[in-house]
PDB file of C-alpha atoms in Angstrom:
ATOM      1  CA  MET A  26      58.890  35.781  42.997  1.00 49.00           C
ATOM      2  CA  THR A  27      55.320  36.854  43.211  1.00 48.00           C
ATOM      3  CA  HIS A  28      54.725  34.957  40.071  1.00 49.00           C
ATOM      4  CA  ARG A  29      55.880  31.684  41.656  1.00 50.00           C
ATOM      5  CA  HIS A  30      53.880  32.324  44.758  1.00 50.00           C
ATOM      6  CA  SER A  31      50.635  32.836  42.851  1.00 51.00           C
ATOM      7  CA  SER A  32      51.284  29.687  40.805  1.00 48.00           C
ATOM      8  CA  GLY A  33      51.849  27.709  43.960  1.00 49.00           C
ATOM      9  CA  VAL A  34      48.642  29.060  45.497  1.00 46.00           C
ATOM     10  CA  ALA A  35      46.699  28.124  42.355  1.00 48.00           C
ATOM     11  CA  VAL A  36      48.020  24.547  42.531  1.00 46.00           C
ATOM     12  CA  ILE A  37      47.061  24.261  46.208  1.00 51.00           C
ATOM     13  CA  ILE A  38      43.548  25.610  45.552  1.00 49.00           C
ATOM     14  CA  ALA A  39      43.047  23.257  42.578  1.00 49.00           C
ATOM     15  CA  ALA A  40      44.232  20.288  44.639  1.00 52.00           C
ATOM     16  CA  ALA A  41      41.842  21.211  47.431  1.00 54.00           C
ATOM     17  CA  LEU A  42      38.850  21.543  45.077  1.00 49.00           C
ATOM     18  CA  LEU A  43      39.544  18.412  42.994  1.00 49.00           C
ATOM     19  CA  PRO A  44      37.641  15.954  45.253  1.00 54.00           C
ATOM     20  CA  CYS A  45      34.587  18.243  45.182  1.00 49.00           C
ATOM     21  CA  LEU A  46      34.642  18.489  41.378  1.00 49.00           C
ATOM     22  CA  VAL A  47      34.897  14.703  40.953  1.00 49.00           C
ATOM     23  CA  ALA A  48      32.205  13.947  43.541  1.00 51.00           C
ATOM     24  CA  ALA A  49      29.691  16.463  42.150  1.00 53.00           C
ATOM     25  CA  PRO A  50      28.543  14.400  39.112  1.00 53.00           C
ATOM     26  CA  ALA A  51      28.277  11.204  41.178  1.00 52.00           C
ATOM     27  CA  HIS A  52      26.320  13.028  43.873  1.00 52.00           C
ATOM     28  CA  ALA A  53      23.973  14.510  41.249  1.00 53.00           C
ATOM     29  CA  ALA A  54      23.284  11.043  39.797  1.00 50.00           C
ATOM     30  CA  ILE A  55      22.489   9.601  43.227  1.00 52.00           C
ATOM     31  CA  LYS A  56      20.262  12.548  44.070  1.00 57.00           C
ATOM     32  CA  ALA A  57      18.377  12.186  40.764  1.00 58.00           C
ATOM     33  CA  GLY A  58      17.763   8.470  41.400  1.00 61.00           C
ATOM     34  CA  ALA A  59      19.835   7.355  38.427  1.00 59.00           C
ATOM     35  CA  VAL A  60      20.945   3.768  38.399  1.00 58.00           C
ATOM     36  CA  SER A  61      23.536   2.187  36.206  1.00 60.00           C
ATOM     37  CA  GLY A  62      24.106  -1.439  35.420  1.00 60.00           C
ATOM     38  CA  THR A  63      24.616  -3.933  32.675  1.00 61.00           C
ATOM     39  CA  GLN A  64      22.094  -5.443  30.322  1.00 60.00           C
ATOM     40  CA  ALA A  65      22.473  -8.743  28.540  1.00 63.00           C
ATOM     41  CA  ALA A  66      21.913  -8.730  24.807  1.00 62.00           C
ATOM     42  CA  GLY A  67      20.678 -11.789  23.007  1.00 69.00           C
ATOM     43  CA  SER A  68      19.891 -12.991  19.558  1.00 76.00           C
ATOM     44  CA  GLY A  69      17.395 -15.368  18.095  1.00 82.00           C
ATOM     45  CA  GLN A  70      16.298 -17.231  15.016  1.00 82.00           C
ATOM     46  CA  TRP A  71      13.110 -17.010  13.032  1.00 86.00           C
ATOM     47  CA  SER A  72      11.726 -19.894  11.031  1.00 86.00           C
ATOM     48  CA  ALA A  73       8.569 -21.880  10.425  1.00 90.00           C
ATOM     49  CA  VAL A  74       7.849 -25.128   8.633  1.00 93.00           C
ATOM     50  CA  ALA A  75       4.817 -26.827   7.092  1.00 94.00           C
ATOM     51  CA  THR A  76       4.485 -30.354   8.462  1.00 95.00           C
ATOM     52  CA  THR A  77       2.047 -33.183   9.044  1.00 94.00           C
ATOM     53  CA  ALA A  78       3.851 -34.049  12.291  1.00 92.00           C
ATOM     54  CA  GLY A  79       1.963 -33.262  15.478  1.00 86.00           C
ATOM     55  CA  ALA A  80       5.110 -32.946  17.589  1.00 87.00           C
ATOM     56  CA  ALA A  81       8.847 -32.389  17.121  1.00 84.00           C
ATOM     57  CA  PRO A  82      10.880 -33.272  15.158  1.00 86.00           C
ATOM     58  CA  PHE A  83       8.997 -31.347  12.478  1.00 88.00           C
ATOM     59  CA  GLY A  84      11.446 -31.723   9.617  1.00 87.00           C
ATOM     60  CA  THR A  85      12.709 -29.013   7.317  1.00 89.00           C
ATOM     61  CA  GLY A  86      12.002 -27.735   3.845  1.00 91.00           C
ATOM     62  CA  ALA A  87       8.810 -27.841   1.828  1.00 94.00           C
ATOM     63  CA  LEU A  88       5.946 -30.231   2.564  1.00 96.00           C
ATOM     64  CA  ALA A  89       4.734 -32.479  -0.272  1.00 95.00           C
ATOM     65  CA  LEU A  90       1.165 -33.785  -0.025  1.00 95.00           C
ATOM     66  CA  THR A  91       0.127 -36.476  -2.509  1.00 93.00           C
ATOM     67  CA  PHE A  92      -3.476 -36.845  -3.664  1.00 90.00           C
ATOM     68  CA  THR A  93      -4.873 -39.789  -5.625  1.00 86.00           C
ATOM     69  CA  ALA A  94      -8.070 -40.105  -7.643  1.00 78.00           C
ATOM     70  CA  ALA A  95      -9.358 -42.711  -5.180  1.00 80.00           C
ATOM     71  CA  GLY A  96      -8.468 -40.635  -2.111  1.00 81.00           C
ATOM     72  CA  THR A  97      -9.850 -37.574  -0.365  1.00 84.00           C
ATOM     73  CA  ASP A  98      -9.830 -34.100  -1.880  1.00 89.00           C
ATOM     74  CA  ARG A  99      -8.335 -32.475   1.241  1.00 94.00           C
ATOM     75  CA  GLN A 100      -5.404 -32.924   3.624  1.00 96.00           C
ATOM     76  CA  TYR A 101      -4.543 -31.038   6.807  1.00 98.00           C
ATOM     77  CA  PHE A 102      -1.157 -29.840   7.992  1.00 96.00           C
ATOM     78  CA  ASN A 103       0.444 -27.636  10.633  1.00 95.00           C
ATOM     79  CA  VAL A 104       2.599 -24.564  10.252  1.00 94.00           C
ATOM     80  CA  VAL A 105       4.941 -24.593  13.246  1.00 93.00           C
ATOM     81  CA  ASN A 106       7.230 -21.907  14.661  1.00 91.00           C
ATOM     82  CA  THR A 107      10.603 -23.687  14.694  1.00 91.00           C
ATOM     83  CA  GLY A 108      12.660 -20.612  15.584  1.00 88.00           C
ATOM     84  CA  THR A 109      13.336 -18.974  18.927  1.00 89.00           C
ATOM     85  CA  LEU A 110      11.491 -15.688  18.270  1.00 88.00           C
ATOM     86  CA  SER A 111       7.778 -14.881  18.146  1.00 88.00           C
ATOM     87  CA  LEU A 112       6.343 -14.539  14.643  1.00 91.00           C
ATOM     88  CA  THR A 113       3.664 -12.129  13.449  1.00 87.00           C
ATOM     89  CA  GLY A 114       3.157 -13.944  10.148  1.00 87.00           C
ATOM     90  CA  GLU A 115       4.534 -16.295   7.523  1.00 90.00           C
ATOM     91  CA  THR A 116       4.768 -16.341   3.715  1.00 91.00           C
ATOM     92  CA  PHE A 117       3.502 -19.336   1.742  1.00 90.00           C
ATOM     93  CA  THR A 118       4.135 -20.824  -1.665  1.00 91.00           C
ATOM     94  CA  ALA A 119       2.062 -23.630  -3.143  1.00 92.00           C
ATOM     95  CA  THR A 120       2.831 -25.528  -6.325  1.00 91.00           C
ATOM     96  CA  THR A 121       1.190 -28.535  -7.915  1.00 88.00           C
ATOM     97  CA  THR A 122       2.089 -31.199 -10.433  1.00 84.00           C
ATOM     98  CA  ARG A 123      -1.410 -31.672 -11.903  1.00 81.00           C
ATOM     99  CA  SER A 124      -4.579 -30.534 -10.096  1.00 82.00           C
ATOM    100  CA  SER A 125      -5.225 -27.040  -8.800  1.00 89.00           C
ATOM    101  CA  ALA A 126      -5.683 -26.540  -5.067  1.00 92.00           C
ATOM    102  CA  ALA A 127      -6.358 -23.975  -2.360  1.00 93.00           C
ATOM    103  CA  VAL A 128      -4.617 -23.564   0.994  1.00 95.00           C
ATOM    104  CA  GLU A 129      -7.303 -22.709   3.552  1.00 96.00           C
ATOM    105  CA  ARG A 130      -7.591 -21.612   7.162  1.00 95.00           C
ATOM    106  CA  CYS A 131     -10.447 -22.057   9.645  1.00 97.00           C
ATOM    107  CA  SER A 132     -11.128 -19.173  12.071  1.00 95.00           C
ATOM    108  CA  THR A 133     -12.063 -21.683  14.793  1.00 96.00           C
ATOM    109  CA  THR A 134     -11.045 -25.355  14.736  1.00 96.00           C
ATOM    110  CA  TRP A 135     -11.359 -27.697  11.776  1.00 98.00           C
ATOM    111  CA  ASP A 136     -13.671 -30.684  12.044  1.00 98.00           C
ATOM    112  CA  GLU A 137     -11.413 -32.840   9.938  1.00 97.00           C
ATOM    113  CA  SER A 138     -13.836 -35.764   9.803  1.00 96.00           C
ATOM    114  CA  THR A 139     -16.461 -33.662   7.991  1.00 95.00           C
ATOM    115  CA  GLY A 140     -14.164 -31.092   6.365  1.00 95.00           C
ATOM    116  CA  THR A 141     -16.043 -28.214   7.987  1.00 97.00           C
ATOM    117  CA  CYS A 142     -15.168 -25.214  10.127  1.00 98.00           C
ATOM    118  CA  PRO A 143     -17.931 -25.279  12.791  1.00 97.00           C
ATOM    119  CA  SER A 144     -19.030 -21.826  13.988  1.00 95.00           C
ATOM    120  CA  GLY A 145     -16.217 -20.280  11.985  1.00 96.00           C
ATOM    121  CA  THR A 146     -15.178 -18.985   8.604  1.00 97.00           C
ATOM    122  CA  ILE A 147     -12.982 -20.665   6.020  1.00 97.00           C
ATOM    123  CA  THR A 148     -10.500 -18.278   4.421  1.00 95.00           C
ATOM    124  CA  THR A 149      -8.429 -19.073   1.354  1.00 94.00           C
ATOM    125  CA  VAL A 150      -4.807 -18.269   2.162  1.00 93.00           C
ATOM    126  CA  MET A 151      -3.690 -18.869  -1.420  1.00 92.00           C
ATOM    127  CA  ASN A 152      -4.212 -20.945  -4.531  1.00 91.00           C
ATOM    128  CA  THR A 153      -1.574 -23.063  -6.223  1.00 89.00           C
ATOM    129  CA  GLY A 154       0.386 -21.160  -8.827  1.00 85.00           C
ATOM    130  CA  ALA A 155      -0.142 -17.786  -7.132  1.00 86.00           C
ATOM    131  CA  SER A 156       2.681 -15.503  -6.068  1.00 86.00           C
ATOM    132  CA  PRO A 157       4.048 -16.068  -2.551  1.00 87.00           C
ATOM    133  CA  THR A 158       1.337 -14.994  -0.117  1.00 88.00           C
ATOM    134  CA  ALA A 159       1.788 -13.563   3.366  1.00 87.00           C
ATOM    135  CA  LEU A 160      -0.500 -14.717   6.160  1.00 87.00           C
ATOM    136  CA  ASN A 161      -0.738 -12.695   9.360  1.00 84.00           C
ATOM    137  CA  ALA A 162      -0.923 -15.682  11.662  1.00 84.00           C
ATOM    138  CA  PRO A 163       0.996 -15.024  14.880  1.00 85.00           C
ATOM    139  CA  LEU A 164       2.992 -17.959  16.218  1.00 87.00           C
ATOM    140  CA  ALA A 165       4.017 -16.675  19.610  1.00 83.00           C
ATOM    141  CA  ALA A 166       6.623 -19.175  20.731  1.00 85.00           C
ATOM    142  CA  THR A 167       8.708 -22.096  19.604  1.00 87.00           C
ATOM    143  CA  GLY A 168       6.427 -25.044  18.860  1.00 88.00           C
ATOM    144  CA  THR A 169       3.198 -23.054  18.485  1.00 90.00           C
ATOM    145  CA  LYS A 170       1.252 -23.924  15.368  1.00 93.00           C
ATOM    146  CA  ILE A 171      -1.715 -23.179  13.178  1.00 93.00           C
ATOM    147  CA  ARG A 172      -3.717 -25.827  11.354  1.00 96.00           C
ATOM    148  CA  LEU A 173      -4.342 -25.357   7.629  1.00 96.00           C
ATOM    149  CA  ARG A 174      -5.656 -27.570   4.891  1.00 96.00           C
ATOM    150  CA  VAL A 175      -5.047 -28.101   1.211  1.00 95.00           C
ATOM    151  CA  ARG A 176      -8.196 -28.708  -0.795  1.00 93.00           C
ATOM    152  CA  ILE A 177      -8.206 -29.798  -4.425  1.00 90.00           C
ATOM    153  CA  THR A 178     -10.339 -27.314  -6.400  1.00 89.00           C
ATOM    154  CA  ALA A 179     -10.470 -29.189  -9.727  1.00 83.00           C
ATOM    155  CA  ALA A 180     -10.838 -32.826 -10.661  1.00 75.00           C
ATOM    156  CA  ILE A 181      -8.201 -34.849  -8.843  1.00 72.00           C
ATOM    157  CA  GLN A 182      -5.792 -36.210 -11.333  1.00 71.00           C
ATOM    158  CA  ARG A 183      -3.868 -39.338 -10.607  1.00 75.00           C
ATOM    159  CA  ASP A 184      -1.044 -38.789  -8.125  1.00 83.00           C
ATOM    160  CA  SER A 185      -1.224 -35.005  -7.871  1.00 87.00           C
ATOM    161  CA  THR A 186       1.361 -33.570  -5.500  1.00 92.00           C
ATOM    162  CA  ILE A 187       0.876 -30.217  -3.793  1.00 92.00           C
ATOM    163  CA  THR A 188       4.065 -28.732  -2.364  1.00 94.00           C
ATOM    164  CA  ILE A 189       3.767 -26.154   0.421  1.00 94.00           C
ATOM    165  CA  GLY A 190       6.692 -23.902   1.286  1.00 93.00           C
ATOM    166  CA  VAL A 191       6.862 -21.554   4.278  1.00 92.00           C
ATOM    167  CA  THR A 192       9.312 -18.700   4.789  1.00 89.00           C
ATOM    168  CA  VAL A 193       9.612 -15.980   7.399  1.00 90.00           C
ATOM    169  CA  SER A 194      11.196 -12.603   6.754  1.00 85.00           C
ATOM    170  CA  ARG A 195      12.605 -10.217   9.346  1.00 86.00           C
ATOM    171  CA  SER A 196       9.500  -8.025   9.006  1.00 82.00           C
ATOM    172  CA  GLN A 197       7.372 -10.994  10.182  1.00 84.00           C
ATOM    173  CA  VAL A 198       9.225 -11.296  13.496  1.00 82.00           C
ATOM    174  CA  ARG A 199       7.876  -9.634  16.627  1.00 78.00           C
ATOM    175  CA  THR A 200       9.900  -6.548  17.462  1.00 74.00           C
ATOM    176  CA  ALA A 201      12.283  -6.805  20.373  1.00 66.00           C
ATOM    177  CA  ASN A 202      11.443  -5.297  23.712  1.00 66.00           C
ATOM    178  CA  THR A 203      13.546  -4.433  26.714  1.00 63.00           C
ATOM    179  CA  THR A 204      12.733  -5.880  30.096  1.00 67.00           C
ATOM    180  CA  THR A 205      14.154  -5.083  33.491  1.00 67.00           C
ATOM    181  CA  SER A 206      14.933  -7.541  36.185  1.00 59.00           C
TER     182      SER A 206
END
């Protein structure tokens, strides 16, 4: 009978201590200033396009610029962030049907009427026929753009077409950050 009595006492003691054992972790969290809650997770898209359009819609795919012997040796275009995520850079391809050309960037703002880069530096991003070339040109938000130009570097041959392609890889997307609200 002693055996039953001690078992009964153990059950009563355990039942009495149970609320204290359950409340202890919650009390410790409150005392430590811990807060719990939910956090929304989102997703996004990354993309950019070469375009002559100044505003949306920008189009999709590669941009084809046609040069003629009677025309100018340079044309300007925008590279626009058409995704929902900030970009740290883009990768370019440039092909041509006849003449050779360079894709160039101005460190300030192009003076398109004179073809100069006042108070700045002109940098060649790539030449036609080269391997795809990455450009570290941040495009922070949807719709932001950089202005580039294509300049013919050899004699313009009749109806030369320069095709500019732009791609963005995951490594060229700004890393995610967590915010609190």
